[in-house]
Amino acid sequence: MVKGGKGSFLGKLKLNKKFLIMYIFCVIMPLVITDVILLKSVYEAEFSNQTFYREKAIEAYKNYLDELLSYDHTVSTAIDINKNLNTFINTGYQIPYDYYNSYVNTVSNSFFSTISDMNQDRLVIYSDNQTMMSGHYFHNLAEAKREAWYKDFTESGNKEAVYAYYDDNPVVLTTDRDRFIYVCRMTNTRSSITKIITIEHKLSRISQEMNEIPVNCSMYLCCDDYVLYSNRDINPDYQTVMDRAAGGKYYTVQEFEKYGTVFKIYAFTDGLTVTNVIRNNIPVLLIIIIFTLLIPIVIMKLLERSITDRIRILEKAFGEGDNDIFQPIKEIRGTDEISSLMHNYNRIVDINNELTNTIYKDKLREQESDLARKNAELLALQSQINPHFLFNALESIRMHSILKGETETAEMVQRLAVMQRQNVEWHEDAVTIEEEEEFINAYLQLQSYRFGDRISFNIDIRSDCKNILIPKLTLVTFVENACIHGIESKSTQGWIFVRVYKEDDKVYIEVEDTGDGMDEKEVELLQQNMNTVTIDTIKKAKHVGILNACLRIKMMFKDKAEFAIESEKGIGMSVIITIPSDMITTA
């Protein structure tokens, strides 16, 4: 018994199911775990690559900005140490003509026009020399005081600074609203005159040059809280960048300071998903799937078929033992243990068929004849047994259970006896509702042993309704329908309610369940069939229980009884029988 218990589970499984278990736990699961680990490694490598691409892109943008501002610093230094320019700016002029001649000589011998025209930048030197005329490269310092950068620059005391902002009210109408300005003080020569150099870059030129930097990321170059450049969005604001950075981990930011101004470069890449990883590494993943999943499964399947196909042949051959003569296996493939088993089977078949033909065949026929005769005699005896013998046997079982203390079994037997006696005793078709209640209660108690906590019920019959006569086994038919079609198909706890009461000169009988219910079309069809049921309808119907009960109720109450159904899919169903009080008879 112990050995059989240990091997009972595997012993009950078919061979192909055993192979399936072996596939799952010995092949597929290890391979899937291995593939998941490999896929995780590929994912991490892809994540590292994205981080590397972002860092390289930021480095390229930072180098560009360093070169741009280094160029500005070089130009401003060259201007600051130029003696001719300093002399020109420091000189006081008596008349505009003197200033104009000096301006022409100075500018023609300097690199102002070359620098400005080559890079499309606007170079301006502001000074508080009141004898100079404002125009082109040289402007009065009073004009600079109206610029947004001036106050911050003078208060900082720095020699150099960089500013980027959107100018709502530019001093020079031709100046771009989006401004990127390098500012430097001229301090190389001793003079009481204040001189400030500004180099304003055209953002269109910067954008064009930065667009030529090869990157595969979404880039944002920010100066403080102003977005100086983006290779994806047009005129993005700083909050957009912050929102995008707060939305995920697939970005890199580098912060650095130039001339007292903080710059931030953001690099964003698309979110890394398993789908993206698979799409980017299709060749590698195909190789992994082929060599770690498909090939092993194909080999295992071929091995299984080489075994199970021949086992099925043996199974079929042994199954033919119901015939008088066993049939040998005609084609035997292979030379392994299974093929040897097939050869041995053929030898046993030859011996068995010979014995069957010579010794046992006539004797088996004689035994079959005797068995048929005895079965006929037994059936004849059984047909004479009174059904009350069953009740006596059930009572004996109940008493024996009580003596042994098995009260639950005794209660089940008692309720079964009640139901069986009600089925057998058809000498009287009409019973009181109180008697039908006893049978309903017995039936639901038996169902409670079957469903356990999944079924609960409540029977509420008013005292003035208990003596009303109704056809036997009609209400319990509706209760049975509620159990089978309502509670049985539901995995959660369900309720069955039986209510009988009088109201407005009518008697109402309700059977309600909290099962799965029916949809509107099913309810409409069933309610019509219940109210129009005839004997011919029952003969044609597949399921006659409910319709049979409805017909007997209609016949007893002379077609005055009405049937209604209330149901909602997934909630429950209620059958309501309405009988006029003047049609009621009591016991």
Coordinates of C-alpha atoms in Angstrom, one line a residue:
M1 CA 0.0 0.0 0.0
V2 CA 2.8 2.4 0.9
K3 CA 4.7 1.8 -2.4
G4 CA 1.5 2.2 -4.4
G5 CA 0.8 5.4 -2.6
K6 CA 4.2 6.9 -3.4
G7 CA 3.9 6.1 -7.1
S8 CA 0.2 6.7 -7.5
F9 CA 0.5 10.2 -8.9
L10 CA 3.0 9.5 -11.6
G11 CA 1.5 6.1 -12.2
K12 CA -1.8 7.7 -13.2
L13 CA -0.2 10.1 -15.8
K14 CA 0.0 9.2 -19.4
L15 CA 3.4 8.9 -20.9
N16 CA 3.1 12.1 -23.0
K17 CA 2.1 14.0 -19.9
K18 CA 5.2 12.7 -18.1
F19 CA 7.3 13.9 -21.0
L20 CA 5.5 17.2 -20.8
I21 CA 6.4 17.5 -17.2
M22 CA 10.0 16.7 -18.0
Y23 CA 10.0 19.3 -20.8
I24 CA 8.6 22.0 -18.5
F25 CA 10.8 21.4 -15.4
C26 CA 13.9 19.9 -17.0
V27 CA 14.2 21.8 -20.3
I28 CA 11.9 24.7 -20.8
M29 CA 12.1 26.3 -17.3
P30 CA 15.9 26.2 -17.1
L31 CA 16.1 27.5 -20.6
V32 CA 13.6 30.3 -19.9
I33 CA 15.5 31.2 -16.8
T34 CA 18.7 31.2 -18.8
D35 CA 17.2 33.3 -21.5
V36 CA 15.8 35.8 -19.0
I37 CA 19.2 36.2 -17.5
L38 CA 20.7 36.7 -20.9
L39 CA 18.0 39.2 -21.9
K40 CA 18.6 41.0 -18.6
S41 CA 22.3 41.2 -19.5
V42 CA 21.5 42.6 -22.9
Y43 CA 19.1 45.1 -21.3
E44 CA 21.8 46.3 -18.9
A45 CA 24.3 46.5 -21.7
E46 CA 21.8 48.6 -23.8
F47 CA 21.2 50.8 -20.8
S48 CA 25.0 51.3 -20.4
N49 CA 25.3 52.2 -24.1
Q50 CA 22.6 54.8 -23.8
T51 CA 24.4 56.3 -20.8
F52 CA 27.6 56.3 -22.8
Y53 CA 25.9 58.0 -25.8
R54 CA 24.4 60.7 -23.5
E55 CA 27.7 61.4 -21.9
K56 CA 29.5 61.7 -25.2
A57 CA 26.8 64.0 -26.6
I58 CA 27.1 66.3 -23.5
E59 CA 30.9 66.3 -23.9
A60 CA 30.6 67.4 -27.5
Y61 CA 28.2 70.2 -26.6
K62 CA 30.4 71.3 -23.7
N63 CA 33.5 71.4 -26.0
Y64 CA 31.6 73.5 -28.5
L65 CA 30.5 76.0 -25.8
D66 CA 34.1 76.1 -24.4
E67 CA 35.4 76.9 -27.8
L68 CA 32.8 79.6 -28.4
L69 CA 33.4 81.4 -25.2
S70 CA 37.2 80.9 -25.5
Y71 CA 36.9 82.7 -28.8
D72 CA 35.0 85.6 -27.1
H73 CA 37.7 85.8 -24.4
T74 CA 40.5 85.9 -27.0
V75 CA 38.8 88.6 -29.0
S76 CA 38.1 90.7 -25.9
T77 CA 41.7 90.3 -24.7
A78 CA 43.0 91.4 -28.1
I79 CA 40.8 94.5 -28.0
D80 CA 41.7 95.3 -24.4
I81 CA 45.5 95.3 -25.2
N82 CA 45.2 97.2 -28.5
K83 CA 46.8 100.6 -27.8
N84 CA 45.3 102.3 -30.8
L85 CA 41.8 101.3 -29.8
N86 CA 42.3 102.4 -26.2
T87 CA 43.8 105.8 -27.4
F88 CA 40.8 106.2 -29.8
I89 CA 38.3 105.6 -26.9
N90 CA 40.2 107.6 -24.3
T91 CA 40.6 110.7 -26.5
G92 CA 38.2 113.7 -26.1
Y93 CA 37.0 115.2 -29.4
Q94 CA 36.2 118.8 -29.9
I95 CA 34.0 118.4 -32.9
P96 CA 32.2 115.4 -34.6
Y97 CA 34.5 115.7 -37.6
D98 CA 37.6 115.0 -35.5
Y99 CA 35.8 111.9 -34.1
Y100 CA 34.8 110.7 -37.5
N101 CA 38.3 110.9 -39.0
S102 CA 39.7 109.1 -35.9
Y103 CA 36.9 106.4 -36.2
V104 CA 37.7 105.7 -39.9
N105 CA 41.4 105.5 -39.3
T106 CA 41.0 103.2 -36.2
V107 CA 38.4 100.9 -37.7
S108 CA 40.1 100.5 -41.0
N109 CA 43.3 99.5 -39.3
S110 CA 41.6 97.1 -36.8
F111 CA 39.9 93.6 -37.0
F112 CA 36.4 94.7 -36.0
S113 CA 34.7 94.3 -39.3
T114 CA 36.5 91.0 -40.0
I115 CA 35.5 89.4 -36.7
S116 CA 31.9 90.6 -36.9
D117 CA 31.3 89.7 -40.5
M118 CA 33.0 86.3 -40.3
N119 CA 30.9 85.0 -37.4
Q120 CA 27.8 87.1 -37.9
D121 CA 28.3 88.3 -34.3
R122 CA 27.5 91.8 -33.1
L123 CA 30.6 93.4 -31.4
V124 CA 29.9 96.6 -29.4
I125 CA 32.2 98.6 -27.1
Y126 CA 30.3 100.8 -24.6
S127 CA 32.1 103.8 -23.0
D128 CA 31.2 106.9 -21.0
N129 CA 33.3 109.2 -23.3
Q130 CA 30.6 111.8 -24.0
T131 CA 32.6 113.2 -27.0
M132 CA 32.2 110.0 -29.0
M133 CA 29.2 109.4 -31.3
S134 CA 27.1 106.2 -30.9
G135 CA 27.0 104.0 -34.0
H136 CA 28.0 100.5 -35.2
Y137 CA 30.9 99.3 -33.0
F138 CA 31.0 102.1 -30.4
H139 CA 28.1 103.2 -28.2
N140 CA 27.6 105.5 -25.2
L141 CA 27.5 103.6 -21.9
A142 CA 24.1 105.2 -21.2
E143 CA 22.6 102.9 -23.8
A144 CA 24.1 99.8 -22.0
K145 CA 22.4 100.9 -18.8
R146 CA 19.0 100.1 -20.5
E147 CA 20.2 96.5 -21.2
A148 CA 18.9 93.7 -19.0
W149 CA 22.4 92.4 -18.3
Y150 CA 24.0 95.7 -17.3
K151 CA 22.9 96.0 -13.6
D152 CA 23.8 92.5 -12.7
F153 CA 27.2 92.8 -14.5
T154 CA 28.2 96.1 -12.8
E155 CA 27.1 94.9 -9.3
S156 CA 29.0 91.6 -9.7
G157 CA 32.4 93.3 -10.1
N158 CA 33.4 90.5 -12.4
K159 CA 35.7 91.2 -15.4
E160 CA 33.8 88.8 -17.7
A161 CA 30.3 87.4 -17.7
V162 CA 27.9 85.5 -20.0
Y163 CA 24.1 86.2 -20.2
A164 CA 21.3 84.4 -22.0
Y165 CA 17.7 85.5 -21.9
Y166 CA 14.6 86.5 -23.9
D167 CA 14.5 90.3 -24.3
D168 CA 10.9 91.6 -24.2
N169 CA 12.0 95.2 -24.9
P170 CA 15.3 95.3 -26.8
V171 CA 17.2 98.6 -26.9
V172 CA 18.2 98.1 -30.5
L173 CA 15.2 97.0 -32.5
T174 CA 17.3 94.9 -34.9
T175 CA 18.7 92.9 -32.0
D176 CA 17.3 89.3 -31.7
R177 CA 14.8 88.8 -28.8
D178 CA 16.6 85.6 -27.9
R179 CA 20.0 86.9 -26.7
F180 CA 23.3 85.3 -25.9
I181 CA 25.9 87.9 -24.9
Y182 CA 29.5 87.8 -23.7
V183 CA 30.5 90.9 -21.6
C184 CA 34.0 92.0 -20.6
R185 CA 35.5 95.1 -18.9
M186 CA 38.5 96.8 -20.6
T187 CA 41.1 97.3 -17.8
N188 CA 44.4 97.1 -19.6
T189 CA 45.1 100.8 -19.8
R190 CA 44.8 103.5 -17.1
S191 CA 42.0 105.8 -17.8
S192 CA 39.0 107.4 -16.0
I193 CA 36.8 106.3 -18.9
T194 CA 34.7 103.1 -18.3
K195 CA 34.8 100.7 -21.2
I196 CA 32.7 97.5 -21.7
I197 CA 33.1 95.0 -24.6
T198 CA 30.0 93.0 -25.6
I199 CA 29.9 90.2 -28.2
E200 CA 26.4 89.1 -29.0
H201 CA 26.1 85.8 -30.8
K202 CA 23.3 85.0 -33.3
L203 CA 21.4 82.0 -31.9
S204 CA 20.6 81.0 -35.5
R205 CA 24.3 80.5 -36.2
I206 CA 24.8 78.6 -32.9
S207 CA 21.8 76.4 -33.6
Q208 CA 23.1 75.6 -37.1
E209 CA 26.6 74.7 -35.9
M210 CA 25.3 72.6 -33.0
N211 CA 22.9 70.8 -35.3
E212 CA 26.0 69.6 -37.2
I213 CA 27.2 67.8 -34.0
P214 CA 26.3 64.1 -34.5
V215 CA 24.2 62.9 -31.5
N216 CA 21.4 60.4 -31.1
C217 CA 19.8 62.0 -28.0
S218 CA 17.4 64.8 -27.3
M219 CA 19.7 67.7 -26.2
Y220 CA 19.0 70.9 -24.2
L221 CA 21.6 73.6 -23.5
C222 CA 20.5 75.8 -20.6
C223 CA 22.0 79.0 -19.2
D224 CA 20.7 79.4 -15.7
D225 CA 16.9 78.9 -16.2
Y226 CA 16.9 79.8 -19.9
V227 CA 17.0 77.2 -22.7
L228 CA 19.7 78.4 -25.1
Y229 CA 19.4 75.5 -27.6
S230 CA 17.4 72.3 -28.2
N231 CA 17.8 69.9 -31.1
R232 CA 14.2 68.5 -30.7
D233 CA 11.8 71.2 -29.6
I234 CA 11.2 74.7 -31.0
N235 CA 11.5 77.4 -28.3
P236 CA 11.1 75.1 -25.3
D237 CA 10.9 76.6 -21.8
Y238 CA 13.0 75.5 -18.8
Q239 CA 10.0 74.0 -17.1
T240 CA 9.5 71.6 -20.0
V241 CA 13.1 70.3 -19.5
M242 CA 12.5 70.0 -15.7
D243 CA 9.2 68.0 -16.3
R244 CA 10.9 65.7 -18.7
A245 CA 13.8 65.1 -16.3
A246 CA 11.4 64.4 -13.5
G247 CA 9.6 61.8 -15.6
G248 CA 12.2 59.1 -15.8
K249 CA 15.8 57.9 -15.4
Y250 CA 16.9 57.9 -19.0
Y251 CA 18.7 61.2 -19.0
T252 CA 22.1 62.7 -18.1
V253 CA 22.8 66.2 -17.0
Q254 CA 26.2 68.0 -16.5
E255 CA 26.4 71.3 -14.8
F256 CA 29.4 73.7 -15.1
E257 CA 30.3 77.3 -14.6
K258 CA 31.7 79.8 -17.1
Y259 CA 32.5 83.4 -16.2
G260 CA 30.1 83.3 -13.2
T261 CA 27.2 81.8 -15.1
V262 CA 25.9 78.3 -14.6
F263 CA 25.3 76.2 -17.7
K264 CA 23.5 72.8 -17.7
I265 CA 23.5 70.4 -20.6
Y266 CA 20.7 67.7 -20.6
A267 CA 20.8 64.6 -22.8
F268 CA 17.6 62.5 -23.0
T269 CA 17.2 59.1 -24.6
D270 CA 14.0 57.2 -25.2
G271 CA 12.8 54.9 -22.4
L272 CA 14.4 51.5 -22.6
T273 CA 11.8 48.8 -22.8
V274 CA 12.0 45.1 -23.4
T275 CA 10.4 45.6 -26.9
N276 CA 13.1 48.2 -27.8
V277 CA 15.9 45.8 -26.5
I278 CA 14.5 43.0 -28.6
R279 CA 14.1 45.2 -31.7
N280 CA 17.7 46.4 -31.3
N281 CA 19.2 42.9 -30.7
I282 CA 17.1 40.7 -33.0
P283 CA 20.0 38.7 -34.4
V284 CA 21.5 37.9 -31.0
L285 CA 18.1 37.0 -29.5
L286 CA 17.3 34.7 -32.5
I287 CA 20.5 32.8 -32.0
I288 CA 19.7 32.5 -28.3
I289 CA 16.2 31.2 -29.0
I290 CA 17.4 28.8 -31.6
F291 CA 20.2 27.2 -29.7
T292 CA 18.8 27.3 -26.2
L293 CA 15.1 26.7 -26.8
L294 CA 14.1 25.5 -30.3
I295 CA 16.8 22.9 -30.9
P296 CA 16.5 21.2 -27.4
I297 CA 12.7 21.2 -27.7
V298 CA 12.8 19.6 -31.2
I299 CA 15.3 17.0 -30.0
M300 CA 13.2 16.2 -26.9
K301 CA 10.0 15.9 -29.1
L302 CA 11.7 13.5 -31.5
L303 CA 12.9 11.4 -28.5
E304 CA 9.4 11.4 -27.1
R305 CA 7.8 10.4 -30.4
S306 CA 10.3 7.5 -30.8
I307 CA 9.0 6.2 -27.5
T308 CA 5.3 7.1 -27.3
D309 CA 4.4 6.1 -30.8
R310 CA 5.5 2.5 -30.2
I311 CA 4.0 2.5 -26.7
R312 CA 0.7 3.5 -28.3
I313 CA 1.0 0.6 -30.7
L314 CA 1.6 -1.8 -27.8
E315 CA -1.4 -0.2 -25.9
K316 CA -3.6 -0.7 -28.9
A317 CA -2.5 -4.3 -29.3
F318 CA -3.2 -5.1 -25.7
G319 CA -6.6 -3.3 -26.0
E320 CA -7.6 -5.8 -28.7
G321 CA -7.7 -8.5 -26.0
D322 CA -11.4 -8.0 -25.8
N323 CA -11.6 -10.0 -29.1
D324 CA -11.4 -13.7 -29.1
I325 CA -7.9 -13.7 -30.6
F326 CA -5.1 -11.3 -29.9
Q327 CA -3.6 -9.7 -33.0
P328 CA 0.3 -9.6 -33.4
I329 CA 2.1 -6.4 -34.2
K330 CA 2.8 -6.4 -37.9
E331 CA 5.6 -3.8 -38.1
I332 CA 8.3 -3.5 -35.4
R333 CA 10.8 -0.6 -35.8
G334 CA 14.1 -0.2 -34.0
T335 CA 16.3 -2.4 -31.9
D336 CA 15.9 -0.9 -28.4
E337 CA 14.1 -2.2 -25.3
I338 CA 10.7 -1.3 -26.7
S339 CA 11.2 -3.2 -29.9
S340 CA 12.3 -6.2 -27.8
L341 CA 9.1 -5.8 -25.8
M342 CA 7.1 -5.9 -29.0
H343 CA 8.8 -9.1 -30.2
N344 CA 8.0 -10.7 -26.8
Y345 CA 4.4 -9.6 -27.1
N346 CA 4.1 -11.3 -30.5
R347 CA 5.4 -14.5 -29.0
I348 CA 2.9 -14.3 -26.2
V349 CA 0.1 -13.6 -28.7
D350 CA 1.0 -16.8 -30.7
I351 CA 0.9 -18.9 -27.5
N352 CA -2.3 -17.3 -26.2
N353 CA -4.2 -17.6 -29.4
E354 CA -3.3 -21.3 -29.6
L355 CA -4.5 -22.0 -26.1
T356 CA -7.7 -20.0 -26.6
N357 CA -8.6 -22.0 -29.7
T358 CA -7.8 -25.4 -28.2
I359 CA -8.8 -25.2 -24.6
Y360 CA -10.8 -22.2 -23.3
K361 CA -13.0 -21.1 -26.1
D362 CA -15.8 -23.7 -25.6
K363 CA -15.7 -23.2 -21.8
L364 CA -16.0 -19.5 -22.1
R365 CA -19.1 -19.8 -24.2
E366 CA -20.7 -22.2 -21.6
Q367 CA -19.9 -19.7 -18.8
E368 CA -21.4 -16.8 -20.8
S369 CA -24.6 -18.8 -21.2
D370 CA -24.9 -19.6 -17.5
L371 CA -24.1 -16.0 -16.6
A372 CA -26.9 -14.7 -18.9
R373 CA -29.4 -17.1 -17.4
K374 CA -28.5 -16.1 -13.8
N375 CA -28.7 -12.4 -14.6
A376 CA -32.2 -12.9 -16.0
E377 CA -33.3 -14.7 -12.9
L378 CA -31.8 -11.9 -10.7
L379 CA -33.6 -9.2 -12.6
A380 CA -36.9 -11.1 -12.2
L381 CA -36.4 -11.3 -8.4
Q382 CA -35.4 -7.7 -8.1
S383 CA -38.5 -6.5 -10.0
Q384 CA -40.6 -8.2 -7.3
I385 CA -38.9 -6.4 -4.4
N386 CA -41.2 -3.8 -2.7
P387 CA -39.7 -0.2 -2.8
H388 CA -40.4 0.0 1.0
F389 CA -37.5 -2.3 1.5
L390 CA -35.3 0.7 0.5
F391 CA -36.9 2.7 3.3
N392 CA -36.3 0.0 5.9
A393 CA -32.6 -0.3 4.7
L394 CA -32.2 3.4 5.0
E395 CA -33.7 3.4 8.5
S396 CA -31.3 0.6 9.5
I397 CA -28.3 2.6 8.2
R398 CA -29.6 5.7 10.1
M399 CA -30.0 3.8 13.4
H400 CA -26.5 2.2 13.0
S401 CA -25.0 5.7 12.4
I402 CA -26.7 7.1 15.5
L403 CA -25.4 4.2 17.6
K404 CA -21.9 4.9 16.3
G405 CA -22.2 8.6 16.9
E406 CA -22.2 9.6 13.3
T407 CA -25.0 12.1 13.6
E408 CA -24.2 13.9 10.3
T409 CA -24.4 10.7 8.3
A410 CA -27.7 9.8 10.1
E411 CA -29.1 13.2 9.2
M412 CA -28.2 12.8 5.6
V413 CA -29.8 9.4 5.4
Q414 CA -32.9 10.7 7.1
R415 CA -33.3 13.5 4.6
L416 CA -32.6 11.1 1.7
A417 CA -35.4 8.8 3.1
V418 CA -37.8 11.8 3.2
M419 CA -37.0 12.7 -0.4
Q420 CA -37.3 9.1 -1.6
R421 CA -40.6 8.4 0.1
Q422 CA -42.0 11.6 -1.4
N423 CA -40.9 10.4 -4.8
V424 CA -42.4 6.9 -4.4
E425 CA -45.8 7.8 -2.8
W426 CA -47.7 9.2 -5.7
H427 CA -51.2 8.1 -4.5
E428 CA -51.8 11.7 -3.6
D429 CA -50.6 14.5 -6.0
A430 CA -51.5 17.5 -3.8
V431 CA -49.6 18.3 -0.7
T432 CA -49.6 21.3 1.7
I433 CA -47.0 23.9 1.4
E434 CA -45.8 22.9 4.9
E435 CA -45.2 19.4 3.7
E436 CA -43.4 20.7 0.6
E437 CA -41.3 22.9 2.9
E438 CA -40.2 19.7 4.7
F439 CA -39.0 18.2 1.4
I440 CA -37.3 21.5 0.3
N441 CA -35.5 21.7 3.7
A442 CA -34.3 18.1 3.3
Y443 CA -33.1 18.8 -0.2
L444 CA -31.3 22.0 0.7
Q445 CA -29.7 20.3 3.7
L446 CA -28.3 17.6 1.4
Q447 CA -27.0 20.3 -1.0
S448 CA -25.3 21.9 2.0
Y449 CA -23.3 18.7 2.4
R450 CA -22.3 19.0 -1.2
F451 CA -21.6 22.7 -1.5
G452 CA -20.5 23.4 2.1
D453 CA -20.1 27.2 2.8
R454 CA -20.9 28.0 -0.8
I455 CA -24.6 27.7 -0.2
S456 CA -26.9 29.3 2.3
F457 CA -30.7 29.4 2.3
N458 CA -33.6 30.9 4.1
I459 CA -37.2 29.6 4.0
D460 CA -39.9 32.1 5.0
I461 CA -43.4 30.8 4.8
R462 CA -46.2 32.8 6.5
S463 CA -48.3 30.8 9.0
D464 CA -51.5 31.6 7.0
C465 CA -50.0 30.0 3.9
K466 CA -48.8 26.6 5.3
N467 CA -52.0 24.7 4.8
I468 CA -52.4 25.8 1.1
L469 CA -52.4 22.8 -1.2
I470 CA -50.1 22.7 -4.2
P471 CA -48.9 20.0 -6.6
K472 CA -46.3 17.7 -5.1
L473 CA -42.6 18.3 -5.9
T474 CA -43.3 21.6 -7.7
L475 CA -41.6 24.2 -5.5
V476 CA -38.6 21.9 -4.9
T477 CA -38.2 21.8 -8.7
F478 CA -37.7 25.5 -8.8
V479 CA -35.3 25.2 -5.8
E480 CA -33.4 22.5 -7.6
N481 CA -33.1 24.7 -10.7
A482 CA -31.7 27.5 -8.5
C483 CA -29.0 25.2 -7.1
I484 CA -27.9 23.7 -10.4
H485 CA -28.1 26.7 -12.7
G486 CA -27.5 29.4 -10.1
I487 CA -25.3 28.3 -7.2
E488 CA -23.4 25.4 -8.8
S489 CA -21.9 27.6 -11.5
K490 CA -20.7 30.2 -9.0
S491 CA -17.4 29.9 -7.1
T492 CA -18.4 32.4 -4.4
Q493 CA -21.0 32.0 -1.7
G494 CA -24.6 32.0 -2.9
W495 CA -28.0 32.3 -1.2
I496 CA -31.4 30.7 -2.0
F497 CA -34.5 32.3 -0.6
V498 CA -38.0 30.7 -0.6
R499 CA -40.9 33.0 0.4
V500 CA -44.6 32.4 0.6
Y501 CA -47.0 35.2 1.6
K502 CA -50.4 36.7 1.0
E503 CA -50.9 40.2 -0.3
D504 CA -53.8 42.0 -2.1
D505 CA -56.0 38.9 -2.4
K506 CA -53.2 36.9 -4.0
V507 CA -50.7 34.3 -2.8
Y508 CA -47.1 34.9 -3.9
I509 CA -44.5 32.2 -4.0
E510 CA -41.0 33.3 -4.7
V511 CA -37.8 31.3 -5.2
E512 CA -34.7 33.5 -5.5
D513 CA -31.0 32.7 -5.9
T514 CA -27.9 34.9 -6.0
G515 CA -26.3 32.9 -8.8
D516 CA -25.1 33.9 -12.3
G517 CA -28.6 35.0 -13.5
M518 CA -29.7 35.1 -17.1
D519 CA -29.6 37.8 -19.8
E520 CA -32.7 39.6 -21.0
K521 CA -33.5 37.4 -24.1
E522 CA -33.2 34.2 -22.1
V523 CA -35.5 35.5 -19.4
E524 CA -38.1 36.6 -21.9
L525 CA -38.1 33.2 -23.7
L526 CA -38.3 31.2 -20.5
Q527 CA -41.1 33.3 -19.0
Q528 CA -43.1 33.0 -22.2
N529 CA -42.7 29.2 -22.2
M530 CA -43.7 29.0 -18.5
N531 CA -46.9 30.9 -19.0
T532 CA -47.9 29.1 -22.2
V533 CA -46.7 25.6 -21.4
T534 CA -48.7 22.6 -22.7
I535 CA -48.2 18.8 -22.8
D536 CA -47.0 19.1 -26.4
T537 CA -44.5 21.7 -25.4
I538 CA -43.0 19.4 -22.8
K539 CA -42.8 16.5 -25.3
K540 CA -40.6 18.6 -27.5
A541 CA -38.5 20.2 -24.8
K542 CA -35.1 18.9 -23.8
H543 CA -35.3 20.0 -20.1
V544 CA -38.8 19.5 -18.8
G545 CA -38.4 19.9 -15.0
I546 CA -39.5 23.6 -14.7
L547 CA -42.0 23.3 -17.5
N548 CA -43.5 20.2 -15.9
A549 CA -43.9 22.0 -12.6
C550 CA -45.5 25.0 -14.3
L551 CA -48.0 22.9 -16.2
R552 CA -49.1 21.0 -13.0
I553 CA -49.5 24.3 -11.2
K554 CA -51.6 25.8 -14.0
M555 CA -53.7 22.7 -14.2
M556 CA -54.4 22.6 -10.5
F557 CA -55.3 26.3 -10.4
K558 CA -57.2 26.3 -13.7
D559 CA -54.8 28.4 -15.7
K560 CA -55.1 31.3 -13.2
A561 CA -51.5 31.0 -11.9
E562 CA -49.0 33.4 -13.4
F563 CA -45.2 33.1 -13.7
A564 CA -42.7 36.0 -13.7
I565 CA -38.9 36.1 -13.8
E566 CA -36.6 38.9 -12.5
S567 CA -33.0 38.4 -13.4
E568 CA -29.8 40.2 -13.9
K569 CA -26.7 38.7 -15.4
G570 CA -24.0 38.0 -12.7
I571 CA -26.4 39.1 -9.8
G572 CA -29.1 36.4 -9.5
M573 CA -32.6 35.3 -10.5
S574 CA -36.0 35.2 -8.9
V575 CA -39.1 33.2 -10.0
I576 CA -42.4 34.6 -8.8
I577 CA -45.6 32.5 -8.9
T578 CA -48.8 34.5 -8.4
I579 CA -52.1 32.6 -7.5
P580 CA -55.4 34.3 -6.9
S581 CA -56.7 33.7 -3.4
D582 CA -60.1 32.5 -4.6
M583 CA -58.4 29.6 -6.4
I584 CA -56.7 28.4 -3.2
T585 CA -57.8 25.2 -1.4
T586 CA -56.4 24.2 2.0
A587 CA -56.0 20.9 3.8

